[in-house]
Coordinates of N, CA and C in Angstrom, one line a residue:
M1 N 12.4 -6.1 -12.8 CA 12.7 -7.4 -13.2 C 13.2 -8.2 -11.9
S2 N 12.7 -9.4 -11.8 CA 13.1 -10.2 -10.6 C 14.5 -10.6 -10.7
D3 N 15.1 -10.9 -9.5 CA 16.5 -11.3 -9.5 C 16.7 -12.6 -10.3
K4 N 15.7 -13.5 -10.1 CA 15.7 -14.8 -10.8 C 15.8 -14.6 -12.3
R5 N 14.9 -13.7 -12.8 CA 14.8 -13.5 -14.3 C 16.1 -12.8 -14.7
E6 N 16.7 -11.9 -14.0 CA 17.9 -11.3 -14.3 C 19.1 -12.3 -14.4
L7 N 19.1 -13.2 -13.4 CA 20.1 -14.3 -13.5 C 20.0 -15.2 -14.7
I8 N 18.8 -15.5 -15.0 CA 18.5 -16.4 -16.2 C 19.0 -15.7 -17.4
E9 N 18.7 -14.4 -17.6 CA 19.1 -13.7 -18.7 C 20.6 -13.6 -18.8
K10 N 21.3 -13.4 -17.7 CA 22.8 -13.4 -17.7 C 23.3 -14.8 -18.1
M11 N 22.7 -15.9 -17.6 CA 23.1 -17.2 -18.0 C 22.9 -17.5 -19.5
L12 N 21.8 -17.0 -20.0 CA 21.5 -17.2 -21.5 C 22.6 -16.4 -22.3
E13 N 23.0 -15.2 -21.8 CA 24.0 -14.4 -22.5 C 25.3 -15.1 -22.4
M14 N 25.7 -15.7 -21.3 CA 26.9 -16.5 -21.1 C 26.9 -17.7 -22.1
Q15 N 25.8 -18.4 -22.2 CA 25.7 -19.5 -23.2 C 25.9 -19.0 -24.6
K16 N 25.3 -17.9 -25.0 CA 25.4 -17.4 -26.3 C 26.9 -17.0 -26.6
Q17 N 27.5 -16.4 -25.6 CA 29.0 -16.0 -25.8 C 29.8 -17.3 -25.9
F18 N 29.5 -18.3 -25.1 CA 30.3 -19.5 -25.2 C 30.1 -20.2 -26.5
I19 N 28.9 -20.2 -27.0 CA 28.7 -20.9 -28.3 C 29.4 -20.1 -29.4
E20 N 29.3 -18.8 -29.4 CA 30.0 -18.0 -30.4 C 31.5 -18.3 -30.4
Y21 N 32.1 -18.3 -29.1 CA 33.5 -18.6 -29.0 C 33.9 -20.0 -29.5
E22 N 33.1 -20.9 -29.1 CA 33.3 -22.3 -29.5 C 33.2 -22.5 -31.0
Q23 N 32.3 -21.8 -31.7 CA 32.1 -21.9 -33.1 C 33.3 -21.2 -33.9
T24 N 33.8 -20.2 -33.3 CA 34.9 -19.4 -33.9 C 36.3 -20.1 -33.7
H25 N 36.5 -20.5 -32.4 CA 37.8 -20.9 -32.0 C 37.9 -22.4 -31.7
G26 N 36.8 -23.1 -31.5 CA 36.8 -24.4 -31.0 C 37.2 -24.4 -29.5
V27 N 36.8 -25.4 -28.8 CA 37.1 -25.5 -27.4 C 37.7 -26.9 -27.0
E28 N 38.9 -26.9 -26.5 CA 39.5 -28.1 -26.1 C 39.0 -28.4 -24.6
P29 N 39.0 -29.6 -24.3 CA 38.5 -30.0 -22.9 C 39.3 -29.2 -21.8
E30 N 40.6 -29.0 -22.0 CA 41.4 -28.3 -21.0 C 40.9 -26.9 -20.9
E31 N 40.5 -26.3 -22.0 CA 40.0 -24.9 -21.9 C 38.8 -24.8 -21.1
Y32 N 37.9 -25.8 -21.2 CA 36.6 -25.8 -20.6 C 36.8 -26.1 -19.1
W33 N 37.5 -27.2 -18.8 CA 37.6 -27.7 -17.4 C 38.7 -27.0 -16.6
A34 N 39.8 -26.5 -17.2 CA 40.9 -26.0 -16.4 C 41.6 -24.9 -17.1
S35 N 40.9 -23.9 -17.6 CA 41.5 -22.8 -18.3 C 42.3 -21.9 -17.4
Q36 N 43.3 -21.4 -17.9 CA 44.2 -20.5 -17.1 C 43.6 -19.1 -16.9
E37 N 44.0 -18.5 -15.8 CA 43.6 -17.1 -15.6 C 43.9 -16.3 -16.8
G38 N 43.0 -15.4 -17.1 CA 43.1 -14.5 -18.3 C 42.5 -15.1 -19.6
H39 N 42.2 -16.4 -19.6 CA 41.5 -17.1 -20.7 C 40.1 -16.7 -20.6
R40 N 39.4 -16.5 -21.7 CA 38.0 -16.2 -21.8 C 37.1 -17.1 -21.0
L41 N 37.5 -18.4 -21.0 CA 36.7 -19.4 -20.3 C 37.1 -19.6 -18.9
H42 N 38.1 -18.9 -18.4 CA 38.5 -19.1 -17.0 C 37.3 -18.9 -16.0
Q43 N 37.1 -19.9 -15.3 CA 36.0 -20.0 -14.3 C 34.6 -19.8 -14.9
Y44 N 34.5 -20.1 -16.1 CA 33.1 -20.0 -16.8 C 32.2 -21.0 -16.1
R45 N 32.6 -22.3 -16.0 CA 31.7 -23.3 -15.4 C 31.3 -22.9 -14.0
E46 N 32.3 -22.5 -13.2 CA 32.1 -22.1 -11.8 C 31.0 -21.0 -11.7
K47 N 31.2 -20.0 -12.5 CA 30.3 -18.8 -12.4 C 28.9 -19.2 -12.9
Y48 N 28.9 -20.0 -13.9 CA 27.6 -20.5 -14.4 C 26.8 -21.3 -13.4
M49 N 27.5 -22.3 -12.8 CA 26.9 -23.1 -11.8 C 26.5 -22.3 -10.6
E50 N 27.2 -21.4 -10.2 CA 26.9 -20.5 -9.0 C 25.6 -19.8 -9.3
M51 N 25.4 -19.3 -10.5 CA 24.2 -18.6 -10.9 C 23.0 -19.6 -10.9
A52 N 23.3 -20.8 -11.5 CA 22.2 -21.8 -11.6 C 21.7 -22.1 -10.2
R53 N 22.7 -22.3 -9.2 CA 22.2 -22.6 -7.9 C 21.4 -21.5 -7.2
E54 N 21.8 -20.3 -7.5 CA 21.1 -19.1 -7.0 C 19.7 -19.1 -7.6
V55 N 19.5 -19.4 -8.9 CA 18.2 -19.4 -9.5 C 17.3 -20.5 -8.8
I56 N 17.9 -21.6 -8.6 CA 17.2 -22.7 -7.9 C 16.7 -22.3 -6.5
D57 N 17.7 -21.6 -5.8 CA 17.3 -21.2 -4.4 C 16.2 -20.1 -4.5
L58 N 16.3 -19.2 -5.4 CA 15.2 -18.2 -5.5 C 13.9 -18.8 -5.9
A59 N 13.9 -19.8 -6.8 CA 12.7 -20.5 -7.1 C 12.1 -21.2 -5.9
H60 N 12.9 -21.8 -5.1 CA 12.4 -22.5 -3.9 C 11.8 -21.4 -2.9
E61 N 12.4 -20.3 -2.8 CA 11.9 -19.2 -2.0 C 10.5 -18.8 -2.5
E62 N 10.4 -18.6 -3.8 CA 9.1 -18.2 -4.4 C 8.0 -19.2 -4.0
K63 N 8.3 -20.5 -4.1 CA 7.3 -21.5 -3.9 C 7.2 -21.9 -2.4
G64 N 8.1 -21.4 -1.6 CA 8.0 -21.8 -0.2 C 8.4 -23.2 0.1
S65 N 9.2 -23.7 -0.8 CA 9.7 -25.1 -0.6 C 11.2 -25.1 -0.2
R66 N 11.7 -26.2 0.2 CA 13.1 -26.3 0.6 C 13.8 -27.3 -0.3
R67 N 15.1 -27.1 -0.3 CA 15.9 -28.1 -1.1 C 16.3 -29.2 -0.1

């Protein structure tokens, strides 16, 4: 499996877990934007965006294009 595909699958799993958490517990803006260490959503956005940027970079490499 390609690195890009693996990252996309991890991102989809993260989304699924987020949705399940949100439907069960609800999510306040503070939890999403500034959750404390130890909270399930701590650094969720940062990790997700890092993977998204990596997917974009890998796609550019595949096509031989630059950002």
